[in-house]
Amino acid sequence: MLKKAFLKKLDEAVSQGLLTYQVDKPLSSCSTFRIGGPVSFAVYPNCEQGVIASLEAAEFAMMPLRVVGSGSNILFPDEGFEGAILFTRNLCRVSFEGTILRAGAGASLSALALEAAKKGLSGLEFAYGIPGSLGGGVYMNAGAYDHELAEVVVESRYYDRTYKGLGYFREDEHEFAYRNSVYKKQDDLIVLGVRMDLKEDDPLTIRARMDDYMERRRSKQPLEYPSAGSAFKRYPGYFTAKLIDEVGLKGTAVGDAAVSEKHAGFVINKGSATAAQVKELMAMIEERIYEKYGIHIEREIIYF
Ligand SMILES: Cc1cc2nc3c(=O)[nH]c(=O)nc-3n(C[C@H](O)[C@H](O)[C@H](O)COP(=O)(O)OP(=O)(O)OC[C@H]3O[C@@H](n4cnc5c(N)ncnc54)[C@H](O)[C@@H]3O)c2cc1C
């Protein structure tokens, strides 16, 4: 890994206005879990050219580079990451054309839902309150309240790190399924932008649906604590939170990592939880549920 060479390339890209970067950035400040040691380089491209410049710099300097959106579904390691993380947050251009909404991968799902509502466009209400980016949402087909991004995404544009070029997926090519998509299966693809087709509706009715979903989140989820959302995926035929409750783990803690008393499906950080503590608690949950019900529940949180 050639840190100096990487820095030189990054500085060139900065001088061209393509990106900004930070050195030794604590990952705890980049994750909704508030957990994680430092990353050597946090890179923030301002545009697609900035993404390409970051990738070229990393390849030139043999620097490992990973992509992160809002860090709301990730557990970063306590020791941090020796390499670069490309954060998409500045790729957030948004435009409307009739019922079509185009947005950059870094756009916030909640902000998009609000913008769409103002324009009288329905389809993203469920995403209001999901603290992720559009790219991260498409990666895992984010969803809530019986809706998911698959219903509105018609096209996405990506950069292919292997073939070093741009490409598109349309409609079914996304292979959307429950918390899954083609992007989850091909980690060399970076979502750059997404086209969605929404439906016209009355702005006040749309807003009322969003407020209802938000109220349900506030009343049921432990939003007062850092977390990465639901810790486990649904297991067909079961509510995972109910299973965790039934095996008696509600409130159980390993250090400051705890199963939420309010919603057993959430693992929360009660102050200074470490990734090691979260992993120990998650393993305990998986084991207890297997012992009692003979089923293997699958993590939704991604271990970086
Ligand atoms: C309080 C709370 C509530 C939540 N509620 C929900 C919910 O209702 N429904 C739901 O589905 N999720 C929910 N989540 C989880 C999370 O917010 C979503 O899954 C969200 O879509 C993740 O987006 P992100 O940008 O934060 O992704 P990140 O956590 O940054 O990344 C997740 C994965 O996506 C990849 N990725 C991110 N951006 C790109 C890109 N541009 N190209 C390629 N890969 C990319 C990353 O490499 C990583 O593997 C919740 C989380 C919290 C903390």
Short mmCIF file of C-alpha atoms and ligand atoms in Angstrom, two decimals:
data_model
loop_
_atom_site.label_atom_id
_atom_site.label_comp_id
_atom_site.label_asym_id
_atom_site.label_seq_id
_atom_site.Cartn_x
_atom_site.Cartn_y
_atom_site.Cartn_z
CA MET A 1 0.00 0.00 0.00
CA LEU A 2 1.57 3.30 -1.11
CA LYS A 3 0.06 5.94 1.15
CA LYS A 4 2.12 8.81 -0.25
CA ALA A 5 1.22 7.95 -3.84
CA PHE A 6 -2.44 7.73 -2.88
CA LEU A 7 -2.32 11.12 -1.17
CA LYS A 8 -0.64 12.69 -4.20
CA LYS A 9 -3.37 11.39 -6.52
CA LEU A 10 -6.09 12.49 -4.10
CA ASP A 11 -4.58 15.98 -3.86
CA GLU A 12 -4.59 16.25 -7.65
CA ALA A 13 -8.30 15.31 -7.70
CA VAL A 14 -9.01 17.80 -4.91
CA SER A 15 -7.37 20.58 -6.91
CA GLN A 16 -9.71 19.71 -9.80
CA GLY A 17 -12.73 19.97 -7.48
CA LEU A 18 -13.54 16.26 -7.89
CA LEU A 19 -13.46 15.21 -4.26
CA THR A 20 -12.50 15.98 -0.68
CA TYR A 21 -10.95 13.63 1.86
CA GLN A 22 -10.04 13.24 5.53
CA VAL A 23 -7.23 11.28 7.13
CA ASP A 24 -7.70 8.95 10.14
CA LYS A 25 -11.41 9.62 10.37
CA PRO A 26 -13.12 7.81 13.29
CA LEU A 27 -15.67 5.44 11.77
CA SER A 28 -17.81 5.80 14.88
CA SER A 29 -18.72 9.24 13.52
CA CYS A 30 -19.71 7.72 10.16
CA SER A 31 -22.11 5.09 11.46
CA THR A 32 -25.54 5.23 13.08
CA PHE A 33 -24.24 2.60 15.54
CA ARG A 34 -21.53 5.07 16.71
CA ILE A 35 -19.00 2.22 16.71
CA GLY A 36 -15.68 1.79 14.89
CA GLY A 37 -12.03 2.79 14.93
CA PRO A 38 -10.35 5.09 12.39
CA VAL A 39 -10.22 4.66 8.63
CA SER A 40 -6.93 5.77 7.07
CA PHE A 41 -8.68 7.79 4.32
CA ALA A 42 -12.31 8.87 4.12
CA VAL A 43 -12.92 10.02 0.54
CA TYR A 44 -15.94 12.07 -0.53
CA PRO A 45 -16.34 12.34 -4.32
CA ASN A 46 -18.34 15.37 -5.48
CA CYS A 47 -19.35 13.77 -8.80
CA GLU A 48 -19.01 10.60 -10.82
CA GLN A 49 -15.65 11.75 -12.15
CA GLY A 50 -14.58 11.99 -8.49
CA VAL A 51 -15.61 8.37 -7.93
CA ILE A 52 -13.50 7.29 -10.89
CA ALA A 53 -10.55 9.43 -9.72
CA SER A 54 -10.76 7.83 -6.24
CA LEU A 55 -10.81 4.33 -7.72
CA GLU A 56 -7.89 5.07 -10.03
CA ALA A 57 -5.89 6.54 -7.15
CA ALA A 58 -6.60 3.46 -5.03
CA GLU A 59 -5.61 1.10 -7.81
CA PHE A 60 -2.43 3.05 -8.56
CA ALA A 61 -1.41 2.99 -4.88
CA MET A 62 -2.64 -0.58 -4.20
CA MET A 63 -4.92 0.88 -1.54
CA PRO A 64 -7.92 -1.23 -0.50
CA LEU A 65 -11.06 0.84 -1.10
CA ARG A 66 -14.61 0.10 0.06
CA VAL A 67 -17.88 1.96 -0.54
CA VAL A 68 -20.24 3.20 2.17
CA GLY A 69 -23.44 5.24 2.00
CA SER A 70 -24.81 6.59 5.27
CA GLY A 71 -23.37 3.76 7.39
CA SER A 72 -26.80 2.89 8.81
CA ASN A 73 -26.63 -0.84 8.21
CA ILE A 74 -22.97 -1.45 9.01
CA LEU A 75 -20.95 -2.50 12.04
CA PHE A 76 -17.45 -1.09 11.61
CA PRO A 77 -14.52 -2.88 13.32
CA ASP A 78 -13.08 -1.60 16.61
CA GLU A 79 -9.61 -1.54 15.07
CA GLY A 80 -10.82 0.61 12.16
CA PHE A 81 -9.83 0.06 8.54
CA GLU A 82 -6.35 0.38 7.02
CA GLY A 83 -7.34 1.65 3.61
CA ALA A 84 -9.83 4.03 2.04
CA ILE A 85 -13.58 4.30 2.30
CA LEU A 86 -15.46 6.10 -0.45
CA PHE A 87 -18.49 7.81 1.09
CA THR A 88 -21.21 8.62 -1.44
CA ARG A 89 -22.90 11.39 0.55
CA ASN A 90 -22.00 14.20 -1.91
CA LEU A 91 -23.43 12.32 -4.90
CA CYS A 92 -26.83 13.71 -4.07
CA ARG A 93 -28.19 15.52 -7.13
CA VAL A 94 -31.94 15.21 -7.46
CA SER A 95 -34.18 16.03 -10.42
CA PHE A 96 -37.84 15.51 -11.30
CA GLU A 97 -39.45 15.10 -14.69
CA GLY A 98 -43.16 14.31 -14.50
CA THR A 99 -43.44 11.23 -12.28
CA ILE A 100 -39.77 10.35 -12.79
CA LEU A 101 -37.35 11.04 -9.95
CA ARG A 102 -33.63 10.80 -10.68
CA ALA A 103 -31.17 10.95 -7.79
CA GLY A 104 -27.55 10.31 -7.00
CA ALA A 105 -26.60 7.30 -4.87
CA GLY A 106 -25.72 9.49 -1.89
CA ALA A 107 -29.15 11.15 -1.64
CA SER A 108 -30.86 10.55 1.68
CA LEU A 109 -33.93 8.30 1.48
CA SER A 110 -35.85 10.47 3.93
CA ALA A 111 -35.00 13.67 2.06
CA LEU A 112 -36.11 12.07 -1.22
CA ALA A 113 -39.41 10.99 0.33
CA LEU A 114 -39.97 14.58 1.52
CA GLU A 115 -39.08 16.09 -1.87
CA ALA A 116 -41.36 13.65 -3.68
CA ALA A 117 -44.23 14.38 -1.29
CA LYS A 118 -43.90 18.12 -1.93
CA LYS A 119 -44.24 17.44 -5.67
CA GLY A 120 -47.33 15.27 -5.07
CA LEU A 121 -45.49 12.06 -5.93
CA SER A 122 -46.24 8.88 -4.02
CA GLY A 123 -44.20 5.67 -3.67
CA LEU A 124 -41.42 6.62 -1.26
CA GLU A 125 -43.53 7.22 1.86
CA PHE A 126 -42.22 3.99 3.46
CA ALA A 127 -38.64 5.27 3.13
CA TYR A 128 -39.31 8.31 5.31
CA GLY A 129 -37.38 7.60 8.51
CA ILE A 130 -34.97 5.05 7.02
CA PRO A 131 -31.62 6.73 7.80
CA GLY A 132 -29.82 5.41 4.71
CA SER A 133 -28.74 6.61 1.30
CA LEU A 134 -30.44 5.71 -1.97
CA GLY A 135 -27.42 3.64 -3.08
CA GLY A 136 -27.35 1.68 0.18
CA GLY A 137 -31.11 1.29 -0.10
CA VAL A 138 -30.95 -0.15 -3.62
CA TYR A 139 -28.04 -2.41 -2.59
CA MET A 140 -30.24 -4.15 -0.05
CA ASN A 141 -33.70 -3.29 -1.40
CA ALA A 142 -34.62 -1.32 1.72
CA GLY A 143 -38.22 -1.58 2.73
CA ALA A 144 -40.78 -1.06 5.46
CA TYR A 145 -44.50 -1.34 6.06
CA ASP A 146 -45.02 -3.81 3.20
CA HIS A 147 -43.27 -1.61 0.65
CA GLU A 148 -39.74 -1.68 -0.74
CA LEU A 149 -37.56 0.22 -3.18
CA ALA A 150 -38.11 -2.52 -5.79
CA GLU A 151 -41.60 -1.08 -6.37
CA VAL A 152 -40.31 2.27 -7.64
CA VAL A 153 -36.80 1.72 -9.04
CA VAL A 154 -36.85 1.41 -12.83
CA GLU A 155 -33.17 1.91 -13.62
CA SER A 156 -29.84 2.30 -11.88
CA ARG A 157 -26.47 3.37 -13.19
CA TYR A 158 -23.31 1.82 -11.82
CA TYR A 159 -19.56 1.83 -12.16
CA ASP A 160 -18.05 -1.61 -12.64
CA ARG A 161 -14.69 -1.82 -10.86
CA THR A 162 -13.65 -4.95 -12.70
CA TYR A 163 -14.39 -3.79 -16.24
CA LYS A 164 -13.69 -0.12 -15.41
CA GLY A 165 -16.77 1.24 -17.08
CA LEU A 166 -20.32 2.44 -16.56
CA GLY A 167 -23.37 0.21 -16.89
CA TYR A 168 -27.12 0.16 -16.28
CA PHE A 169 -29.60 -2.23 -14.77
CA ARG A 170 -33.24 -1.90 -15.77
CA GLU A 171 -36.36 -3.28 -14.08
CA ASP A 172 -35.98 -7.04 -13.41
CA GLU A 173 -32.23 -6.98 -13.98
CA HIS A 174 -31.99 -5.63 -10.44
CA GLU A 175 -33.01 -9.09 -9.14
CA PHE A 176 -34.71 -7.47 -6.19
CA ALA A 177 -35.83 -9.78 -3.41
CA TYR A 178 -36.31 -9.39 0.34
CA ARG A 179 -33.29 -7.27 1.45
CA ASN A 180 -31.43 -8.38 -1.65
CA SER A 181 -30.48 -7.18 -5.12
CA VAL A 182 -28.00 -7.81 -7.89
CA TYR A 183 -25.65 -5.30 -6.19
CA LYS A 184 -25.40 -7.48 -3.09
CA LYS A 185 -24.28 -10.35 -5.30
CA GLN A 186 -21.67 -8.34 -7.23
CA ASP A 187 -19.55 -6.31 -4.87
CA ASP A 188 -17.48 -4.81 -7.70
CA LEU A 189 -20.40 -2.59 -8.75
CA ILE A 190 -20.91 0.88 -7.28
CA VAL A 191 -24.38 2.40 -7.58
CA LEU A 192 -24.00 5.95 -8.92
CA GLY A 193 -27.55 7.05 -9.65
CA VAL A 194 -31.08 5.74 -9.69
CA ARG A 195 -34.22 6.49 -11.72
CA MET A 196 -37.55 5.93 -10.00
CA ASP A 197 -41.10 6.08 -11.32
CA LEU A 198 -43.57 7.43 -8.77
CA LYS A 199 -47.34 7.98 -8.86
CA GLU A 200 -49.27 11.23 -8.67
CA ASP A 201 -51.27 11.77 -5.50
CA ASP A 202 -52.42 14.57 -3.23
CA PRO A 203 -49.40 16.02 -1.32
CA LEU A 204 -51.36 16.21 1.95
CA THR A 205 -52.45 12.56 1.70
CA ILE A 206 -48.87 11.50 0.95
CA ARG A 207 -47.60 13.53 3.90
CA ALA A 208 -50.23 12.01 6.20
CA ARG A 209 -49.03 8.48 5.25
CA MET A 210 -45.42 9.51 5.93
CA ASP A 211 -46.30 11.00 9.31
CA ASP A 212 -48.19 7.81 10.21
CA TYR A 213 -45.16 5.64 9.34
CA MET A 214 -42.87 7.97 11.30
CA GLU A 215 -45.14 7.85 14.32
CA ARG A 216 -45.12 4.04 14.17
CA ARG A 217 -41.31 4.10 14.07
CA ARG A 218 -41.09 6.50 17.01
CA SER A 219 -43.49 4.48 19.14
CA LYS A 220 -42.01 1.03 18.39
CA GLN A 221 -38.29 1.53 17.69
CA PRO A 222 -35.55 2.58 20.15
CA LEU A 223 -34.62 5.68 18.14
CA GLU A 224 -33.17 7.32 21.24
CA TYR A 225 -30.16 4.92 21.03
CA PRO A 226 -27.59 4.42 18.28
CA SER A 227 -28.22 1.21 16.30
CA ALA A 228 -28.05 -0.16 12.77
CA GLY A 229 -31.77 -0.88 12.55
CA SER A 230 -33.16 -4.42 12.67
CA ALA A 231 -30.30 -6.69 13.66
CA PHE A 232 -31.66 -9.77 11.88
CA LYS A 233 -33.71 -10.46 8.77
CA ARG A 234 -37.22 -11.88 8.99
CA TYR A 235 -37.24 -15.65 8.99
CA PRO A 236 -40.06 -16.94 6.79
CA GLY A 237 -43.12 -17.50 8.98
CA TYR A 238 -41.62 -15.89 12.10
CA PHE A 239 -41.19 -12.41 13.57
CA THR A 240 -37.55 -12.36 14.61
CA ALA A 241 -38.12 -9.79 17.36
CA LYS A 242 -40.77 -12.10 18.88
CA LEU A 243 -38.38 -15.06 18.78
CA ILE A 244 -35.67 -13.03 20.53
CA ASP A 245 -38.21 -12.00 23.17
CA GLU A 246 -39.41 -15.61 23.59
CA VAL A 247 -35.90 -16.92 24.25
CA GLY A 248 -35.67 -14.38 27.07
CA LEU A 249 -33.03 -12.10 25.61
CA LYS A 250 -34.91 -8.78 25.68
CA GLY A 251 -32.73 -6.33 27.62
CA THR A 252 -29.73 -8.71 27.67
CA ALA A 253 -26.43 -6.85 27.38
CA VAL A 254 -22.80 -7.58 26.62
CA GLY A 255 -21.02 -4.49 27.89
CA ASP A 256 -22.86 -1.53 26.38
CA ALA A 257 -24.35 -3.57 23.51
CA ALA A 258 -27.89 -4.55 24.43
CA VAL A 259 -31.06 -6.07 23.03
CA SER A 260 -33.51 -3.18 23.16
CA GLU A 261 -36.25 -3.41 25.80
CA LYS A 262 -38.53 -1.46 23.48
CA HIS A 263 -38.04 -3.64 20.36
CA ALA A 264 -36.17 -6.94 20.72
CA GLY A 265 -35.27 -6.86 17.01
CA PHE A 266 -32.86 -3.97 17.63
CA VAL A 267 -29.36 -4.28 19.11
CA ILE A 268 -28.53 -0.87 20.57
CA ASN A 269 -25.42 0.95 21.73
CA LYS A 270 -26.09 2.17 25.27
CA GLY A 271 -22.99 4.37 25.38
CA SER A 272 -19.60 2.94 24.50
CA ALA A 273 -20.40 -0.46 22.98
CA THR A 274 -17.67 -2.07 20.90
CA ALA A 275 -18.02 -4.10 17.71
CA ALA A 276 -16.73 -7.11 19.66
CA GLN A 277 -19.56 -6.74 22.18
CA VAL A 278 -22.18 -6.41 19.44
CA LYS A 279 -20.85 -9.52 17.72
CA GLU A 280 -20.87 -11.51 20.97
CA LEU A 281 -24.46 -10.49 21.64
CA MET A 282 -25.56 -11.25 18.07
CA ALA A 283 -23.92 -14.70 18.25
CA MET A 284 -25.71 -15.35 21.54
CA ILE A 285 -29.07 -14.48 19.95
CA GLU A 286 -28.44 -16.72 16.94
CA GLU A 287 -27.39 -19.61 19.20
CA ARG A 288 -30.36 -19.34 21.57
CA ILE A 289 -32.84 -19.21 18.72
CA TYR A 290 -31.24 -22.22 17.07
CA GLU A 291 -31.32 -24.14 20.36
CA LYS A 292 -35.01 -23.42 20.95
CA TYR A 293 -36.49 -23.40 17.43
CA GLY A 294 -33.88 -25.20 15.29
CA ILE A 295 -33.69 -22.33 12.80
CA HIS A 296 -30.74 -20.23 11.71
CA ILE A 297 -31.70 -16.56 11.60
CA GLU A 298 -29.65 -14.39 9.26
CA ARG A 299 -28.00 -11.09 10.15
CA GLU A 300 -29.29 -7.95 8.48
CA ILE A 301 -26.47 -5.80 9.87
CA ILE A 302 -23.36 -6.00 7.70
CA TYR A 303 -20.06 -6.72 9.45
CA PHE A 304 -17.63 -4.50 7.53
C1 LIG B 1 -33.04 3.44 13.20
C2 LIG B 1 -32.91 2.66 11.93
C3 LIG B 1 -34.04 2.26 11.25
C4 LIG B 1 -33.94 1.52 10.06
N1 LIG B 1 -35.08 1.15 9.41
C5 LIG B 1 -34.97 0.42 8.28
C6 LIG B 1 -36.16 0.02 7.58
O1 LIG B 1 -37.28 0.32 7.96
N2 LIG B 1 -36.00 -0.71 6.44
C7 LIG B 1 -34.77 -1.07 5.95
O2 LIG B 1 -34.70 -1.72 4.90
N3 LIG B 1 -33.65 -0.69 6.60
C8 LIG B 1 -33.72 0.04 7.73
N4 LIG B 1 -32.57 0.42 8.38
C9 LIG B 1 -31.26 -0.02 7.86
C10 LIG B 1 -30.62 0.94 6.83
O3 LIG B 1 -30.95 2.29 7.13
C11 LIG B 1 -31.06 0.66 5.41
O4 LIG B 1 -30.85 -0.68 5.09
C12 LIG B 1 -30.35 1.55 4.38
O5 LIG B 1 -30.87 1.26 3.12
C13 LIG B 1 -28.84 1.38 4.34
O6 LIG B 1 -28.33 2.44 3.55
P1 LIG B 1 -26.89 3.09 3.87
O7 LIG B 1 -26.65 4.15 2.87
O8 LIG B 1 -26.80 3.51 5.28
O9 LIG B 1 -25.96 1.85 3.59
P2 LIG B 1 -24.59 1.56 4.34
O10 LIG B 1 -24.88 1.07 5.73
O11 LIG B 1 -23.65 2.68 4.19
O12 LIG B 1 -24.06 0.34 3.47
C14 LIG B 1 -24.74 -0.88 3.45
C15 LIG B 1 -24.17 -1.73 2.32
O13 LIG B 1 -24.50 -1.10 1.10
C16 LIG B 1 -23.32 -0.92 0.33
N5 LIG B 1 -23.49 0.34 -0.41
C17 LIG B 1 -23.84 1.55 0.10
N6 LIG B 1 -23.89 2.45 -0.90
C18 LIG B 1 -23.55 1.80 -2.04
C19 LIG B 1 -23.39 2.19 -3.39
N7 LIG B 1 -23.60 3.46 -3.79
N8 LIG B 1 -23.02 1.24 -4.30
C20 LIG B 1 -22.80 -0.05 -3.92
N9 LIG B 1 -22.92 -0.46 -2.65
C21 LIG B 1 -23.29 0.44 -1.72
C22 LIG B 1 -22.18 -0.84 1.32
O14 LIG B 1 -20.96 -1.22 0.72
C23 LIG B 1 -22.64 -1.85 2.36
O15 LIG B 1 -22.28 -3.16 1.97
C24 LIG B 1 -32.66 1.17 9.56
C25 LIG B 1 -31.50 1.59 10.24
C26 LIG B 1 -31.63 2.33 11.41
C27 LIG B 1 -30.38 2.78 12.12
#
